[in-house]
Tab-separated table of C-alpha atoms in Angstrom:
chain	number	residue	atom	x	y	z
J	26	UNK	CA	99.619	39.590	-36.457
J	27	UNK	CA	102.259	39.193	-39.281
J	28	UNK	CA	103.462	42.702	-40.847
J	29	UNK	CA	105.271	43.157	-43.317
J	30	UNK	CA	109.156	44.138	-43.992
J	31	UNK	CA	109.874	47.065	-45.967
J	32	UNK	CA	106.472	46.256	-48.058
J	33	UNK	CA	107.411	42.155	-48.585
J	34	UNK	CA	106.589	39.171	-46.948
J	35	UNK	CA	109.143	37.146	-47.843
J	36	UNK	CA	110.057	37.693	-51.834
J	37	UNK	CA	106.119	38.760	-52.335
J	38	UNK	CA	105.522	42.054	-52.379
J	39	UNK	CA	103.007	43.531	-50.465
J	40	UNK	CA	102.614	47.889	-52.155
J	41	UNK	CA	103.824	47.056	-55.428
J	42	UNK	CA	103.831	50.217	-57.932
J	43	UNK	CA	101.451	48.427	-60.755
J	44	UNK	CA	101.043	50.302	-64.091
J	45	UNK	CA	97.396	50.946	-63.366
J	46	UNK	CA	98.435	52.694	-59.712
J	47	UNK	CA	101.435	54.748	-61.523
J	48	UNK	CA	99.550	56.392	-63.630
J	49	UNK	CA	96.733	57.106	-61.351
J	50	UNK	CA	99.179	58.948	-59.150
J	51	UNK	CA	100.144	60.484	-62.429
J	52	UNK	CA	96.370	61.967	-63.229
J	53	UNK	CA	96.353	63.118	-59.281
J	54	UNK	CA	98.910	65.627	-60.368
J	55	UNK	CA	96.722	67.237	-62.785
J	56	UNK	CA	93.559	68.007	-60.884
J	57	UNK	CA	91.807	69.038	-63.778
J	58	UNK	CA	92.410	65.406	-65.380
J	59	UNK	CA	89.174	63.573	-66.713
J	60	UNK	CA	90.616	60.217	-66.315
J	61	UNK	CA	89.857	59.630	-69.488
J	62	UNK	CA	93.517	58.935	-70.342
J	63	UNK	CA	93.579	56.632	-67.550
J	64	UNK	CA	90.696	54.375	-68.679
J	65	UNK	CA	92.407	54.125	-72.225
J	66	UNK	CA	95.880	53.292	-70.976
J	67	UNK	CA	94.695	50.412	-68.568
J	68	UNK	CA	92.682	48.809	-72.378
J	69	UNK	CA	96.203	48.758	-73.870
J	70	UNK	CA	97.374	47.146	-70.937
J	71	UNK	CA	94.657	44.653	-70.984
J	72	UNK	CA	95.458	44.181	-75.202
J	73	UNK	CA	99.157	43.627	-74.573
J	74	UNK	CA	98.808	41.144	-71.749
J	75	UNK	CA	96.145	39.271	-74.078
J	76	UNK	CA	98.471	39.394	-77.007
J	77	UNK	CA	101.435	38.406	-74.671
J	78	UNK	CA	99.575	35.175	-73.564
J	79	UNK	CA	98.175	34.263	-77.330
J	80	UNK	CA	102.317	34.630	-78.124
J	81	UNK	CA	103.591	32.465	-75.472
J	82	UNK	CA	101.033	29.618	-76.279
J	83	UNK	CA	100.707	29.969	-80.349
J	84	UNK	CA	102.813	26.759	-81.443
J	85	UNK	CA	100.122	25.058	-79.185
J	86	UNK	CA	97.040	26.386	-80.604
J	87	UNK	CA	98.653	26.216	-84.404
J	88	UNK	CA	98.680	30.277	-84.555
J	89	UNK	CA	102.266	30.136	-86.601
J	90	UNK	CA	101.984	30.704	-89.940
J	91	UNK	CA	100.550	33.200	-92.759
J	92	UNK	CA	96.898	33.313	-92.492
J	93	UNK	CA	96.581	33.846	-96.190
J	94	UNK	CA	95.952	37.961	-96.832
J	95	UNK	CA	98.576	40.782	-96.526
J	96	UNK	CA	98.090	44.359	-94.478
J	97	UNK	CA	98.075	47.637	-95.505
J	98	UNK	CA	101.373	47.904	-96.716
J	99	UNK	CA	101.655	44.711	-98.668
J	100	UNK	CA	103.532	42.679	-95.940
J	101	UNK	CA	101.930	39.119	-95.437
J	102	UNK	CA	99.781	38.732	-92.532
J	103	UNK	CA	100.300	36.339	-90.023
J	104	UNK	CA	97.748	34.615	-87.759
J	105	UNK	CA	99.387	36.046	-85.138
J	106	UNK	CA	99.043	39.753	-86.103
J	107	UNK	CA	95.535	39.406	-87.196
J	108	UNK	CA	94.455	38.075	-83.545
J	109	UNK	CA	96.449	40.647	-82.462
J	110	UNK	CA	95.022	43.268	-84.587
J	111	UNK	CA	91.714	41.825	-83.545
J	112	UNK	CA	92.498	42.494	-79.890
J	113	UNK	CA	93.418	45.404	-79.644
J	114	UNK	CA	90.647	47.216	-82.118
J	115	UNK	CA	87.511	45.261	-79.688
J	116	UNK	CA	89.532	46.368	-76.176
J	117	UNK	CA	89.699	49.924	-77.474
J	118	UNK	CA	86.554	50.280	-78.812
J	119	UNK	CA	84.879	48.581	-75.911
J	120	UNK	CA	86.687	51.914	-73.764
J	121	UNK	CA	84.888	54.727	-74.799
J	122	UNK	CA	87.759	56.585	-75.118
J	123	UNK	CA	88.677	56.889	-78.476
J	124	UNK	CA	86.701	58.130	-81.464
J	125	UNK	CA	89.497	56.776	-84.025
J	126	UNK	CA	92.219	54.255	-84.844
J	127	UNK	CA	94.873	53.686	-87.234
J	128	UNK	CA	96.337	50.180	-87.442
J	129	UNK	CA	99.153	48.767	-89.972
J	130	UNK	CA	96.829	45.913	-90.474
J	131	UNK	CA	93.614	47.921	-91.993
J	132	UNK	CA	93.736	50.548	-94.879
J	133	UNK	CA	91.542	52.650	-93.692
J	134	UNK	CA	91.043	54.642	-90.116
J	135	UNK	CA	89.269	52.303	-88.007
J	136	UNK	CA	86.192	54.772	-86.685
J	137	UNK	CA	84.265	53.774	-83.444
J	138	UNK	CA	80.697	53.695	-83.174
J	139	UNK	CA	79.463	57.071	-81.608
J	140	UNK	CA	77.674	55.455	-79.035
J	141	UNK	CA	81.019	54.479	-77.658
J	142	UNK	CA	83.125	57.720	-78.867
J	143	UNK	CA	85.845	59.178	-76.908
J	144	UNK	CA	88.382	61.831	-77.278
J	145	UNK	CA	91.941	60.052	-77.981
J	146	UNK	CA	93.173	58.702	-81.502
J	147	UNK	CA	95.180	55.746	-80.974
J	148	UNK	CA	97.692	54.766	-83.710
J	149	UNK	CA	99.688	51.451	-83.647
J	150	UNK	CA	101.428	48.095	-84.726
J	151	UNK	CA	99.811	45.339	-82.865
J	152	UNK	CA	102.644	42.919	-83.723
J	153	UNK	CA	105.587	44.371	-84.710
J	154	UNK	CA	108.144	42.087	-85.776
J	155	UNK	CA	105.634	39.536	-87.105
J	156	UNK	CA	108.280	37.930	-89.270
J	157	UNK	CA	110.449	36.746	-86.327
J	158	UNK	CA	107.337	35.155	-84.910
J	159	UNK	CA	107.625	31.334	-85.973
J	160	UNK	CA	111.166	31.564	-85.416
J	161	UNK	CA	110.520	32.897	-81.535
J	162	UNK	CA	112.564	35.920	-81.541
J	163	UNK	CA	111.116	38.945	-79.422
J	164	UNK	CA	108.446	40.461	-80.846
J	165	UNK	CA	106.231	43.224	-79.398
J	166	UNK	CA	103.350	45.947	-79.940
J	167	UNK	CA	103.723	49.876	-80.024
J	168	UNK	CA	101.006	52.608	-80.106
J	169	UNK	CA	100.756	56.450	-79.623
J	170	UNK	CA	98.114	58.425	-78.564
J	171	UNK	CA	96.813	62.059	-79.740
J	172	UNK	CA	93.852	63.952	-78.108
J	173	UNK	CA	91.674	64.987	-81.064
J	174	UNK	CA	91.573	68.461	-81.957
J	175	UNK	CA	88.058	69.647	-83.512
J	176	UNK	CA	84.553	68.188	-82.870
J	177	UNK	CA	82.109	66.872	-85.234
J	178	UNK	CA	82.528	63.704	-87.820
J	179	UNK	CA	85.620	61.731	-87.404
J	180	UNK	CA	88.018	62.017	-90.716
J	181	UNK	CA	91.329	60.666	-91.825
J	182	UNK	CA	92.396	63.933	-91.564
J	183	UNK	CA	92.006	64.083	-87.815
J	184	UNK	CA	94.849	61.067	-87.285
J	185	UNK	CA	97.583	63.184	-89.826
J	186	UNK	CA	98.737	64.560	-86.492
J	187	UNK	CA	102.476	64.929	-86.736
J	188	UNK	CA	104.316	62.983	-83.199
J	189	UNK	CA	104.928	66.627	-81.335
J	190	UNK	CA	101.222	66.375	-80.561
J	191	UNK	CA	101.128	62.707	-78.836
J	192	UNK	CA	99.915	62.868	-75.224
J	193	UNK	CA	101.142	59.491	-74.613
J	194	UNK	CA	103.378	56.670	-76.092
J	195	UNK	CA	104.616	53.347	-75.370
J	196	UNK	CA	105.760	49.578	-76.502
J	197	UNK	CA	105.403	46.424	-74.791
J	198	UNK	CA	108.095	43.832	-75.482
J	199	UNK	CA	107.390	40.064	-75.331
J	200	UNK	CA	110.887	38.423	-74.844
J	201	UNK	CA	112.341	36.835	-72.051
J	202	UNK	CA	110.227	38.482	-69.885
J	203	UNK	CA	107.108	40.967	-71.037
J	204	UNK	CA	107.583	44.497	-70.509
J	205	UNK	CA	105.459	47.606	-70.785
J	206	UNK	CA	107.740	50.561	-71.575
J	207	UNK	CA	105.540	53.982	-71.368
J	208	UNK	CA	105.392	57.693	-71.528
J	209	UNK	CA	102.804	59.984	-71.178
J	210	UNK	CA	105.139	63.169	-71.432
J	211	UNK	CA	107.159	62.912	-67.886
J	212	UNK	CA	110.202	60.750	-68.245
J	213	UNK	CA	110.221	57.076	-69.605
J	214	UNK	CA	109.066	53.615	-66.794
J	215	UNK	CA	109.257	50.322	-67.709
J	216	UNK	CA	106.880	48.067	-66.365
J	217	UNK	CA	107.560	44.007	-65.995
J	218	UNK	CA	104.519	41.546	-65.801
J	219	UNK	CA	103.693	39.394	-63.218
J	220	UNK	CA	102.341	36.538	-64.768
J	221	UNK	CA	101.264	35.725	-61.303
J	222	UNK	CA	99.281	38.379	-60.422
J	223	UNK	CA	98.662	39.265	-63.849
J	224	UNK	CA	99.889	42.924	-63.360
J	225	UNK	CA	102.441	44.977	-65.255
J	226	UNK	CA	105.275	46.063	-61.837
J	227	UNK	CA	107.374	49.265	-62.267
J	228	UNK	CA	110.619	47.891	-61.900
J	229	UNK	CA	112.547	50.567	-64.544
J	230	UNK	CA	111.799	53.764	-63.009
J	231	UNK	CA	113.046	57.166	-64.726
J	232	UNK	CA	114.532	55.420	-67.489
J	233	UNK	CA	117.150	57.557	-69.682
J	234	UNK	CA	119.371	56.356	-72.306
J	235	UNK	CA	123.555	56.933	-72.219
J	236	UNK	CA	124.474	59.855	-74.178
J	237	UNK	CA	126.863	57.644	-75.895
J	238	UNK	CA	127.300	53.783	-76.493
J	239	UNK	CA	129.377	51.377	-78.391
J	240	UNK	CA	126.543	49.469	-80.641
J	241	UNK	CA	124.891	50.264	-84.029
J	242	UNK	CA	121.833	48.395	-85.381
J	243	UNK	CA	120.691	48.281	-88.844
J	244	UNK	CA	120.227	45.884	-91.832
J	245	UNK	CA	123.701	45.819	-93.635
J	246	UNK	CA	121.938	43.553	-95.954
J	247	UNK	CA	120.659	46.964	-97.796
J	248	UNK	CA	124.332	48.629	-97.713
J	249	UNK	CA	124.724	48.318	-101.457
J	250	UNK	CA	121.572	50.673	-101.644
J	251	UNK	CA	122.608	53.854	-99.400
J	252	UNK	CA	124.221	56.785	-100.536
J	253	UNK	CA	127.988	56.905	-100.184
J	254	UNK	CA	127.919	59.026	-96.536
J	255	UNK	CA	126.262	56.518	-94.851
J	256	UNK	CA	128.404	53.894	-96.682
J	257	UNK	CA	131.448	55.569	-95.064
J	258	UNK	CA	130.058	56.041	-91.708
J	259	UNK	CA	129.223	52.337	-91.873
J	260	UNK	CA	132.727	51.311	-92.838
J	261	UNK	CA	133.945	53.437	-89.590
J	262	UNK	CA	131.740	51.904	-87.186
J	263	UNK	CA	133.582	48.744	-88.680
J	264	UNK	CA	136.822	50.087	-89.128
J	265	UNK	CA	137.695	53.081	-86.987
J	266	UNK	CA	140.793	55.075	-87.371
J	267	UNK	CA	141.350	55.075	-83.702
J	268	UNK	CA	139.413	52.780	-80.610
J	269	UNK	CA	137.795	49.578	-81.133
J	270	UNK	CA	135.108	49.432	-83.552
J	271	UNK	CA	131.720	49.646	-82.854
J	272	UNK	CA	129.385	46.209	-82.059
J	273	UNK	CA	126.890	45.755	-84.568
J	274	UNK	CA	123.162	43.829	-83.566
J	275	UNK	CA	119.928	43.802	-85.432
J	276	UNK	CA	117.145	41.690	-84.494
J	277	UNK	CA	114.721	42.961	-87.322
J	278	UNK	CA	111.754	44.045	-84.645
J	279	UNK	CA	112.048	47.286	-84.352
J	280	UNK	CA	110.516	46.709	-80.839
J	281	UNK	CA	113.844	44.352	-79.742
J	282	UNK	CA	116.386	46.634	-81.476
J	283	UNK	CA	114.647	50.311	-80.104
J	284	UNK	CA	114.089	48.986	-76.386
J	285	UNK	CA	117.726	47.605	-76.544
J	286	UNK	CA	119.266	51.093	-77.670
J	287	UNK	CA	117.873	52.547	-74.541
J	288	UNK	CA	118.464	50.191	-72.571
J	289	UNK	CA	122.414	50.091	-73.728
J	290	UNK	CA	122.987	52.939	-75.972
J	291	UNK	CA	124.294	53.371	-79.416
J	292	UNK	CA	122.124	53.721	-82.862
J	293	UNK	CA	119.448	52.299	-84.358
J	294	UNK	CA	118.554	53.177	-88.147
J	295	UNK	CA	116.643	52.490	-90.895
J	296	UNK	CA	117.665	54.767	-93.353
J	297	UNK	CA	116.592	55.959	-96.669
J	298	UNK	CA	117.702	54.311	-99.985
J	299	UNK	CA	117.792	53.858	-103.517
J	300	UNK	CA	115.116	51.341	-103.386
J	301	UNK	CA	112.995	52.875	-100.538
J	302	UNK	CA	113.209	56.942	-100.716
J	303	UNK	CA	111.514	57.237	-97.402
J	304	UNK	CA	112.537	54.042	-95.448
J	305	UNK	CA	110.597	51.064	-94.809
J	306	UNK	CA	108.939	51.946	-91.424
J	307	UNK	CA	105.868	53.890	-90.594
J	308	UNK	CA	105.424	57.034	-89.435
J	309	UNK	CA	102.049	57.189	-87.414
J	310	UNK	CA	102.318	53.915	-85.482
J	311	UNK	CA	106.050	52.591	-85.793
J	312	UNK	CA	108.530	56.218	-85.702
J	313	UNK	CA	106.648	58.330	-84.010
J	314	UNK	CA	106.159	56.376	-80.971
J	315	UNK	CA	109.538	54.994	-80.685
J	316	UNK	CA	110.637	58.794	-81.008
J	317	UNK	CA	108.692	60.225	-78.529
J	318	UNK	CA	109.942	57.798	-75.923
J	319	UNK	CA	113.500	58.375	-77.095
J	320	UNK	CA	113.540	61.753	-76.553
J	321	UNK	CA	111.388	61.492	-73.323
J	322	UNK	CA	114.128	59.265	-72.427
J	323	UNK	CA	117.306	61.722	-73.231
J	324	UNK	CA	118.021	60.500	-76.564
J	325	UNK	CA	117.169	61.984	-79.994
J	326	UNK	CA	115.257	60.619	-83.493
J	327	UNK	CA	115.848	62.044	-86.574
J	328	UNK	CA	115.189	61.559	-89.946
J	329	UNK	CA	118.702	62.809	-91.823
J	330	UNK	CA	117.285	65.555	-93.848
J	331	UNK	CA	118.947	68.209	-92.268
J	332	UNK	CA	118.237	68.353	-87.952
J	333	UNK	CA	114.827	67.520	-88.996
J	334	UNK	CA	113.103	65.940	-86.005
J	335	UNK	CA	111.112	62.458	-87.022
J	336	UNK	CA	108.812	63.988	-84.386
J	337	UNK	CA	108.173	67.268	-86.374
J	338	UNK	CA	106.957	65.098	-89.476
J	339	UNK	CA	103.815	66.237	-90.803
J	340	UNK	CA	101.759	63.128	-92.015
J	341	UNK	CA	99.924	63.143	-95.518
J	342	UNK	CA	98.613	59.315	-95.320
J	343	UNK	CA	98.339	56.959	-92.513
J	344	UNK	CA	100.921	54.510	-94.019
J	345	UNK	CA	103.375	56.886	-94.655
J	346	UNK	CA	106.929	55.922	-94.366
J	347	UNK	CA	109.683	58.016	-92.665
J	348	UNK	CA	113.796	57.076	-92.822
J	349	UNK	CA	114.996	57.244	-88.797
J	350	UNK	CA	117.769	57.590	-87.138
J	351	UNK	CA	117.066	57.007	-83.466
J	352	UNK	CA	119.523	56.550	-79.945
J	353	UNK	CA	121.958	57.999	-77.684
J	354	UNK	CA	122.210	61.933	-78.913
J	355	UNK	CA	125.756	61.714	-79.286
J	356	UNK	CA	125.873	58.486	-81.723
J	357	UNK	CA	122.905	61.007	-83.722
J	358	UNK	CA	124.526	63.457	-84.020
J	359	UNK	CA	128.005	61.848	-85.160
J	360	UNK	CA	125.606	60.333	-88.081
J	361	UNK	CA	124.266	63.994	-88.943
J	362	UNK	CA	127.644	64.913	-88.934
J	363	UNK	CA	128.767	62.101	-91.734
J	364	UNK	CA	125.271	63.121	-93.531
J	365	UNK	CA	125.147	67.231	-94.171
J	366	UNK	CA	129.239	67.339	-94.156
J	367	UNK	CA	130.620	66.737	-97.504
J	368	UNK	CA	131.485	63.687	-99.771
């Protein structure tokens, strides 16, 4: 009988660590664990590989294009993000696990039938980077999840959870290759797909970003807006009094620019200005997510008023915007630095 080497038979592997097994072997350290958060993770895993495979074939079946409405914030809707809005509301609901959503595509908290009620509030983006989409540049989906707090009728109220309370966060990246990049509270593992198998593989285990790097990421396009100390920190990135100046990328998916951060270091930031006085992204399903895993990975978020954690943010609407600052805690904390000192 054929065994196998080292878990492979040839380049196929034979015990592969899939998403669903990691974080059952998660759970079994928690013997009091329901499951519960099991069950919910593995629907998010089923919406991002169905997203992932509407992406990679939607200049066949015509899904480019604005499909004629705009979301909750007033950005225009494409048919993309409504399938994937679509998507990921049915998989969810269809878990009993959750009791509420917020989405940036609805207005209002999305609340599940009780007949299918569960304990978890999931907030999220289905398509971030929705803009980039008929010109193929990465794109991807984020979400958080809380455990609600109270019994009885679900209210908007229960989803103003500030991000210190999320049990579990993560993003899934469609690029080159489709990754699943998840917390739920013990370190940061990024998970590849097998279109073969159809699985999401560990194959970024423990990952932690450098304490320092040599990029910074943000739309210059808005530099005439921010205030004068972020002006100058700008113009040193660019033009440093000693070293080689700092690389600058921005993609303009938050998604593509965050996941690249940790992957290499460095800054990414969308900051206040005088035209936006709290940023452009979202608190609940775009900053607090990408925060939590920043910080579960080694790095820091803030928002530049003061040390002020985006994390520590208590929400007052479910669109709310937040100005971040997120990366390698070094880079953060040189920013801070050019922020509270003086003129």
């Amino acid at each position: 009988m054929a065994t196998s080497n080292g878990g492979k038979i040839g380049d196929i592997p034979t015990d592969a660590m899939t998403l669903n097994r990691f974080v059952m072997e998660e759970q079994m350290k928690h013997p009091g664990a329901s499951g519960s958060l099991t069950l919910l993770l593995s629907s998010l895993c089923t919406a991002c590989k169905a997203t992932e495979a509407a992406v990679r074939k939607a200049g066949i079946a015509q899904l480019y294009g604005i499909a004629g409405d705009t979301n909750s914030t007033g950005d225009e809707q494409k048919k993309l993000d409504v399938l994937a809005n679509d998507l990921f509301v049915n998989l969810l609901k269809s878990s009993y696990q959750t009791c509420a959503m917020v989405s940036e595509e609805n207005e209002h908290m999305i609340e599940v039938p009780v007949a299918k009620h569960g304990r978890y509030i999931v907030c999220f983006d289905p398509l971030d980077g929705s803009s980039n989409i008929d010109c193929l540049v990465s794109i991807g989906s984020i979400f958080g999840i809380y455990k609600r707090e109270k019994d009885g009728p679900v209210s908007t109220e229960d989803c103003l959870l500030p991000g210190n309370k999320l049990v579990a966060a993560g993003y899934c990246v469609f690029g080159t290759a489709c990754m699943m990049v998840l917390s739920t509270g013990n370190g940061v593992n990024g998970f590849t797909l097998d279109p073969s198998i159809g699985e999401f593989i560990l194959t970024a285990s423990n990952m932690t970003i450098p304490n320092k790097g040599k990029i910074y990421s943000t739309n210059e396009g808005n530099a005439q807006y921010l205030d004068n100390k972020l002006q100058r920190y700008l113009n040193d990135c660019k033009f440093p009094k000693e070293g080689k100046p700092k690389a600058a990328r921005y993609v303009g998916s938050m998604v593509a620019d965050v996941h690249r951060t940790i992957c290499y270091g460095g800054v990414f930031m969308y900051p206040a200005n005088s035209t936006a006085a709290n940023g452009k992204l979202r608190l609940l399903y775009e900053c607090n997510p990408m925060s939590y895993i920043v910080e579960q990975a080694g790095g820091k978020a803030v928002t530049g008023r003061g040390d002020e954690r985006v994390l520590d943010v208590i929400p007052e609407k479910l669109h709310q915007r937040c100005p971040i600052y997120l990366g390698s805690s070094e880079d953060v904390d040189v920013i801070l630095s050019y922020l509270n000192g003086d003129e």
